[in-house]
Amino acid sequence: MIEDVSSPRLILRHLDADFLESCLRGDTDAAAARLGSRPAEGWMVETALMAMRLADMAEDPAYAPWSVRALLRRDDLAMVGHINFHTRPGHPYLNGYGDVELGYAVYPEFRRQGYAREALLAMAGWAASGGAAKLVLSIEPGNLPSQRLAAQLGFAKVGQVRDDDGCEDVLTADWPLPGAFV
């Protein structure tokens, strides 16, 4: 079992293959038993992400600790979002921009409460403890809340890419990030 990552208000719990398979089957009871909490409705529609991370872990078992984690609120274990590294550190797709790329989502009813900031800081610290100190975010230019958060955390735009999702700004920052739990 992969250890949880903790922050003041969140538990960042790894979503293992059994959990992802349960979700893909629509078996929320089995998924809840694995997670220790009911999966959020927002999570249950993310089948493409579930399938991708399941395939990534099957292809490279060492990727598992870097894979997707639920953002569980400590006080009631509500799943408020998810966070993950796209690969293990040093993947060639990063083109030298950094060691590892983070992606995250906070579900609409939980936004503007600081959960994204807290999860990013916790996972950045976890990554730095594993030797990955230069972080990458790719954010759609029109996603102003995420752009503002990245700027507040010291991320700077170093490029732009176009992928299946459209155009994204590539931003990087070195650990420790401002406001980090160190």
PDB file of C-alpha atoms in Angstrom:
ATOM      1  CA  MET A   1       0.000   0.000   0.000  1.00  0.00           C
ATOM      2  CA  ILE A   2       1.305   3.444  -0.933  1.00  0.00           C
ATOM      3  CA  GLU A   3       1.425   5.927   1.939  1.00  0.00           C
ATOM      4  CA  ASP A   4      -0.912   8.899   2.106  1.00  0.00           C
ATOM      5  CA  VAL A   5       0.501  12.399   1.695  1.00  0.00           C
ATOM      6  CA  SER A   6      -0.874  14.801   4.280  1.00  0.00           C
ATOM      7  CA  SER A   7      -1.441  18.517   4.556  1.00  0.00           C
ATOM      8  CA  PRO A   8      -3.180  20.553   7.237  1.00  0.00           C
ATOM      9  CA  ARG A   9      -6.706  19.962   5.869  1.00  0.00           C
ATOM     10  CA  LEU A  10      -6.247  17.162   3.325  1.00  0.00           C
ATOM     11  CA  ILE A  11      -5.270  13.536   2.981  1.00  0.00           C
ATOM     12  CA  LEU A  12      -3.911  12.768  -0.491  1.00  0.00           C
ATOM     13  CA  ARG A  13      -4.673   9.078  -0.934  1.00  0.00           C
ATOM     14  CA  HIS A  14      -3.278   6.988  -3.777  1.00  0.00           C
ATOM     15  CA  LEU A  15      -5.945   5.530  -6.063  1.00  0.00           C
ATOM     16  CA  ASP A  16      -4.724   2.009  -6.740  1.00  0.00           C
ATOM     17  CA  ALA A  17      -5.575  -0.310  -9.619  1.00  0.00           C
ATOM     18  CA  ASP A  18      -8.380  -2.043  -7.700  1.00  0.00           C
ATOM     19  CA  PHE A  19     -10.014   1.311  -6.941  1.00  0.00           C
ATOM     20  CA  LEU A  20      -9.707   2.490 -10.554  1.00  0.00           C
ATOM     21  CA  GLU A  21     -11.096  -0.791 -11.895  1.00  0.00           C
ATOM     22  CA  SER A  22     -14.036  -0.590  -9.475  1.00  0.00           C
ATOM     23  CA  CYS A  23     -14.791   2.942 -10.635  1.00  0.00           C
ATOM     24  CA  LEU A  24     -14.578   1.964 -14.300  1.00  0.00           C
ATOM     25  CA  ARG A  25     -17.105  -0.819 -13.618  1.00  0.00           C
ATOM     26  CA  GLY A  26     -19.335   1.706 -11.845  1.00  0.00           C
ATOM     27  CA  ASP A  27     -19.042  -0.222  -8.575  1.00  0.00           C
ATOM     28  CA  THR A  28     -19.005   2.714  -6.165  1.00  0.00           C
ATOM     29  CA  ASP A  29     -19.458   0.453  -3.121  1.00  0.00           C
ATOM     30  CA  ALA A  30     -16.235  -1.444  -3.877  1.00  0.00           C
ATOM     31  CA  ALA A  31     -14.474   1.833  -4.704  1.00  0.00           C
ATOM     32  CA  ALA A  32     -15.647   3.384  -1.420  1.00  0.00           C
ATOM     33  CA  ALA A  33     -14.359   0.360   0.506  1.00  0.00           C
ATOM     34  CA  ARG A  34     -10.906   0.797  -1.110  1.00  0.00           C
ATOM     35  CA  LEU A  35     -10.813   4.575  -0.614  1.00  0.00           C
ATOM     36  CA  GLY A  36     -12.356   4.792   2.831  1.00  0.00           C
ATOM     37  CA  SER A  37     -14.780   7.361   1.427  1.00  0.00           C
ATOM     38  CA  ARG A  38     -17.441   7.597  -1.237  1.00  0.00           C
ATOM     39  CA  PRO A  39     -15.921   8.624  -4.602  1.00  0.00           C
ATOM     40  CA  ALA A  40     -17.142  12.050  -5.710  1.00  0.00           C
ATOM     41  CA  GLU A  41     -19.615  12.285  -8.581  1.00  0.00           C
ATOM     42  CA  GLY A  42     -17.067  14.506 -10.332  1.00  0.00           C
ATOM     43  CA  TRP A  43     -14.532  11.699 -10.115  1.00  0.00           C
ATOM     44  CA  MET A  44     -16.869   9.017 -11.454  1.00  0.00           C
ATOM     45  CA  VAL A  45     -17.165  10.773 -14.824  1.00  0.00           C
ATOM     46  CA  GLU A  46     -13.380  10.929 -15.291  1.00  0.00           C
ATOM     47  CA  THR A  47     -13.219   7.525 -16.967  1.00  0.00           C
ATOM     48  CA  ALA A  48     -10.559   8.565 -19.497  1.00  0.00           C
ATOM     49  CA  LEU A  49      -8.205   9.636 -16.692  1.00  0.00           C
ATOM     50  CA  MET A  50      -8.951   6.445 -14.744  1.00  0.00           C
ATOM     51  CA  ALA A  51      -8.188   4.252 -17.756  1.00  0.00           C
ATOM     52  CA  MET A  52      -5.036   6.213 -18.613  1.00  0.00           C
ATOM     53  CA  ARG A  53      -3.596   5.997 -15.089  1.00  0.00           C
ATOM     54  CA  LEU A  54      -4.532   2.325 -14.815  1.00  0.00           C
ATOM     55  CA  ALA A  55      -2.647   1.656 -18.081  1.00  0.00           C
ATOM     56  CA  ASP A  56       0.306   3.782 -16.911  1.00  0.00           C
ATOM     57  CA  MET A  57       0.636   1.755 -13.690  1.00  0.00           C
ATOM     58  CA  ALA A  58       0.319  -1.542 -15.579  1.00  0.00           C
ATOM     59  CA  GLU A  59       3.030  -0.476 -18.042  1.00  0.00           C
ATOM     60  CA  ASP A  60       5.363   0.857 -15.346  1.00  0.00           C
ATOM     61  CA  PRO A  61       4.613  -0.351 -11.792  1.00  0.00           C
ATOM     62  CA  ALA A  62       7.210   2.117 -10.411  1.00  0.00           C
ATOM     63  CA  TYR A  63       4.925   4.931 -11.589  1.00  0.00           C
ATOM     64  CA  ALA A  64       2.229   3.990  -9.056  1.00  0.00           C
ATOM     65  CA  PRO A  65       3.297   6.348  -6.212  1.00  0.00           C
ATOM     66  CA  TRP A  66       3.354   9.231  -8.714  1.00  0.00           C
ATOM     67  CA  SER A  67      -0.088   8.391 -10.071  1.00  0.00           C
ATOM     68  CA  VAL A  68      -3.455   9.869  -9.191  1.00  0.00           C
ATOM     69  CA  ARG A  69      -4.493  10.612  -5.613  1.00  0.00           C
ATOM     70  CA  ALA A  70      -7.820  11.641  -4.151  1.00  0.00           C
ATOM     71  CA  LEU A  71      -7.987  14.899  -2.225  1.00  0.00           C
ATOM     72  CA  LEU A  72      -9.862  13.862   0.900  1.00  0.00           C
ATOM     73  CA  ARG A  73     -10.912  16.534   3.364  1.00  0.00           C
ATOM     74  CA  ARG A  74      -9.638  15.468   6.790  1.00  0.00           C
ATOM     75  CA  ASP A  75     -12.717  16.441   8.805  1.00  0.00           C
ATOM     76  CA  ASP A  76     -15.248  14.341   6.864  1.00  0.00           C
ATOM     77  CA  LEU A  77     -13.237  12.449   4.189  1.00  0.00           C
ATOM     78  CA  ALA A  78     -15.218  14.139   1.402  1.00  0.00           C
ATOM     79  CA  MET A  79     -13.417  13.728  -1.935  1.00  0.00           C
ATOM     80  CA  VAL A  80     -12.910  17.339  -3.031  1.00  0.00           C
ATOM     81  CA  GLY A  81     -10.729  16.662  -6.086  1.00  0.00           C
ATOM     82  CA  HIS A  82      -7.689  14.761  -7.331  1.00  0.00           C
ATOM     83  CA  ILE A  83      -4.030  15.362  -8.119  1.00  0.00           C
ATOM     84  CA  ASN A  84      -1.363  13.409  -9.983  1.00  0.00           C
ATOM     85  CA  PHE A  85       2.001  13.517 -11.640  1.00  0.00           C
ATOM     86  CA  HIS A  86       1.746  12.801 -15.334  1.00  0.00           C
ATOM     87  CA  THR A  87       4.836  10.555 -15.261  1.00  0.00           C
ATOM     88  CA  ARG A  88       7.711   9.601 -13.041  1.00  0.00           C
ATOM     89  CA  PRO A  89      10.465  12.252 -12.875  1.00  0.00           C
ATOM     90  CA  GLY A  90      12.674  12.863 -15.880  1.00  0.00           C
ATOM     91  CA  HIS A  91      10.319  11.770 -18.656  1.00  0.00           C
ATOM     92  CA  PRO A  92      11.533  12.950 -22.089  1.00  0.00           C
ATOM     93  CA  TYR A  93       8.211  14.651 -22.935  1.00  0.00           C
ATOM     94  CA  LEU A  94       9.098  17.378 -20.419  1.00  0.00           C
ATOM     95  CA  ASN A  95      11.750  18.649 -22.867  1.00  0.00           C
ATOM     96  CA  GLY A  96      14.003  19.718 -20.014  1.00  0.00           C
ATOM     97  CA  TYR A  97      11.409  22.098 -18.539  1.00  0.00           C
ATOM     98  CA  GLY A  98      11.496  20.337 -15.185  1.00  0.00           C
ATOM     99  CA  ASP A  99      11.642  17.083 -13.285  1.00  0.00           C
ATOM    100  CA  VAL A 100       7.942  16.215 -13.107  1.00  0.00           C
ATOM    101  CA  GLU A 101       4.544  17.649 -14.134  1.00  0.00           C
ATOM    102  CA  LEU A 102       1.584  17.971 -11.800  1.00  0.00           C
ATOM    103  CA  GLY A 103      -2.073  17.997 -12.797  1.00  0.00           C
ATOM    104  CA  TYR A 104      -5.020  18.587 -10.491  1.00  0.00           C
ATOM    105  CA  ALA A 105      -8.742  19.247 -10.291  1.00  0.00           C
ATOM    106  CA  VAL A 106     -10.946  20.537  -7.501  1.00  0.00           C
ATOM    107  CA  TYR A 107     -14.644  19.847  -7.954  1.00  0.00           C
ATOM    108  CA  PRO A 108     -16.818  22.965  -8.427  1.00  0.00           C
ATOM    109  CA  GLU A 109     -18.561  22.852  -5.045  1.00  0.00           C
ATOM    110  CA  PHE A 110     -15.161  22.867  -3.279  1.00  0.00           C
ATOM    111  CA  ARG A 111     -13.373  25.551  -5.276  1.00  0.00           C
ATOM    112  CA  ARG A 112     -12.067  28.843  -3.878  1.00  0.00           C
ATOM    113  CA  GLN A 113     -11.332  27.274  -0.486  1.00  0.00           C
ATOM    114  CA  GLY A 114      -7.574  26.787  -0.894  1.00  0.00           C
ATOM    115  CA  TYR A 115      -7.641  23.038  -1.557  1.00  0.00           C
ATOM    116  CA  ALA A 116      -5.720  23.250  -4.849  1.00  0.00           C
ATOM    117  CA  ARG A 117      -2.962  25.319  -3.213  1.00  0.00           C
ATOM    118  CA  GLU A 118      -2.724  22.953  -0.267  1.00  0.00           C
ATOM    119  CA  ALA A 119      -2.623  19.836  -2.464  1.00  0.00           C
ATOM    120  CA  LEU A 120      -0.025  21.345  -4.814  1.00  0.00           C
ATOM    121  CA  LEU A 121       2.224  22.290  -1.900  1.00  0.00           C
ATOM    122  CA  ALA A 122       1.887  18.859  -0.297  1.00  0.00           C
ATOM    123  CA  MET A 123       2.609  16.951  -3.509  1.00  0.00           C
ATOM    124  CA  ALA A 124       5.462  19.292  -4.452  1.00  0.00           C
ATOM    125  CA  GLY A 125       7.059  18.607  -1.084  1.00  0.00           C
ATOM    126  CA  TRP A 126       6.549  14.879  -1.519  1.00  0.00           C
ATOM    127  CA  ALA A 127       8.151  15.036  -4.987  1.00  0.00           C
ATOM    128  CA  ALA A 128      11.081  17.100  -3.696  1.00  0.00           C
ATOM    129  CA  SER A 129      11.715  14.517  -0.977  1.00  0.00           C
ATOM    130  CA  GLY A 130      12.063  12.012  -3.841  1.00  0.00           C
ATOM    131  CA  GLY A 131      14.552  14.216  -5.694  1.00  0.00           C
ATOM    132  CA  ALA A 132      12.171  16.030  -8.076  1.00  0.00           C
ATOM    133  CA  ALA A 133      12.589  19.704  -7.196  1.00  0.00           C
ATOM    134  CA  LYS A 134      11.744  21.446 -10.490  1.00  0.00           C
ATOM    135  CA  LEU A 135       7.994  21.296 -11.051  1.00  0.00           C
ATOM    136  CA  VAL A 136       5.965  21.779 -14.214  1.00  0.00           C
ATOM    137  CA  LEU A 137       2.333  22.799 -14.643  1.00  0.00           C
ATOM    138  CA  SER A 138       0.500  23.031 -17.972  1.00  0.00           C
ATOM    139  CA  ILE A 139      -2.485  25.356 -17.710  1.00  0.00           C
ATOM    140  CA  GLU A 140      -4.948  26.533 -20.353  1.00  0.00           C
ATOM    141  CA  PRO A 141      -4.411  30.295 -20.779  1.00  0.00           C
ATOM    142  CA  GLY A 142      -8.058  31.073 -19.992  1.00  0.00           C
ATOM    143  CA  ASN A 143      -8.052  29.146 -16.702  1.00  0.00           C
ATOM    144  CA  LEU A 144      -7.490  32.290 -14.658  1.00  0.00           C
ATOM    145  CA  PRO A 145      -7.881  30.765 -11.172  1.00  0.00           C
ATOM    146  CA  SER A 146      -5.175  28.170 -11.908  1.00  0.00           C
ATOM    147  CA  GLN A 147      -3.003  30.763 -13.636  1.00  0.00           C
ATOM    148  CA  ARG A 148      -3.255  33.031 -10.550  1.00  0.00           C
ATOM    149  CA  LEU A 149      -2.488  30.169  -8.179  1.00  0.00           C
ATOM    150  CA  ALA A 150       0.562  29.182 -10.227  1.00  0.00           C
ATOM    151  CA  ALA A 151       1.837  32.775 -10.181  1.00  0.00           C
ATOM    152  CA  GLN A 152       1.305  33.026  -6.402  1.00  0.00           C
ATOM    153  CA  LEU A 153       3.339  29.852  -5.955  1.00  0.00           C
ATOM    154  CA  GLY A 154       6.238  31.203  -7.996  1.00  0.00           C
ATOM    155  CA  PHE A 155       5.581  29.414 -11.283  1.00  0.00           C
ATOM    156  CA  ALA A 156       6.714  31.296 -14.382  1.00  0.00           C
ATOM    157  CA  LYS A 157       5.691  30.710 -17.990  1.00  0.00           C
ATOM    158  CA  VAL A 158       8.495  29.120 -19.990  1.00  0.00           C
ATOM    159  CA  GLY A 159       6.621  27.970 -23.064  1.00  0.00           C
ATOM    160  CA  GLN A 160       3.370  26.952 -24.672  1.00  0.00           C
ATOM    161  CA  VAL A 161       2.229  23.614 -26.079  1.00  0.00           C
ATOM    162  CA  ARG A 162      -0.707  22.363 -28.084  1.00  0.00           C
ATOM    163  CA  ASP A 163      -2.039  18.906 -27.289  1.00  0.00           C
ATOM    164  CA  ASP A 164      -5.334  17.005 -27.485  1.00  0.00           C
ATOM    165  CA  ASP A 165      -6.862  19.437 -24.970  1.00  0.00           C
ATOM    166  CA  GLY A 166      -5.803  22.541 -26.933  1.00  0.00           C
ATOM    167  CA  CYS A 167      -3.269  25.218 -26.095  1.00  0.00           C
ATOM    168  CA  GLU A 168      -1.616  25.235 -22.665  1.00  0.00           C
ATOM    169  CA  ASP A 169       0.962  27.469 -21.021  1.00  0.00           C
ATOM    170  CA  VAL A 170       3.938  25.575 -19.603  1.00  0.00           C
ATOM    171  CA  LEU A 171       5.003  26.960 -16.223  1.00  0.00           C
ATOM    172  CA  THR A 172       7.865  25.919 -13.970  1.00  0.00           C
ATOM    173  CA  ALA A 173       8.989  26.527 -10.399  1.00  0.00           C
ATOM    174  CA  ASP A 174      11.703  25.231  -8.096  1.00  0.00           C
ATOM    175  CA  TRP A 175      11.057  23.737  -4.677  1.00  0.00           C
ATOM    176  CA  PRO A 176      10.481  25.070  -2.100  1.00  0.00           C
ATOM    177  CA  LEU A 177       7.418  26.937  -3.294  1.00  0.00           C
ATOM    178  CA  PRO A 178       6.246  30.043  -1.402  1.00  0.00           C
ATOM    179  CA  GLY A 179       4.072  28.963   1.518  1.00  0.00           C
ATOM    180  CA  ALA A 180       5.350  25.386   1.450  1.00  0.00           C
ATOM    181  CA  PHE A 181       4.954  23.092   4.453  1.00  0.00           C
ATOM    182  CA  VAL A 182       8.621  22.347   5.139  1.00  0.00           C
TER     183      VAL A 182
END
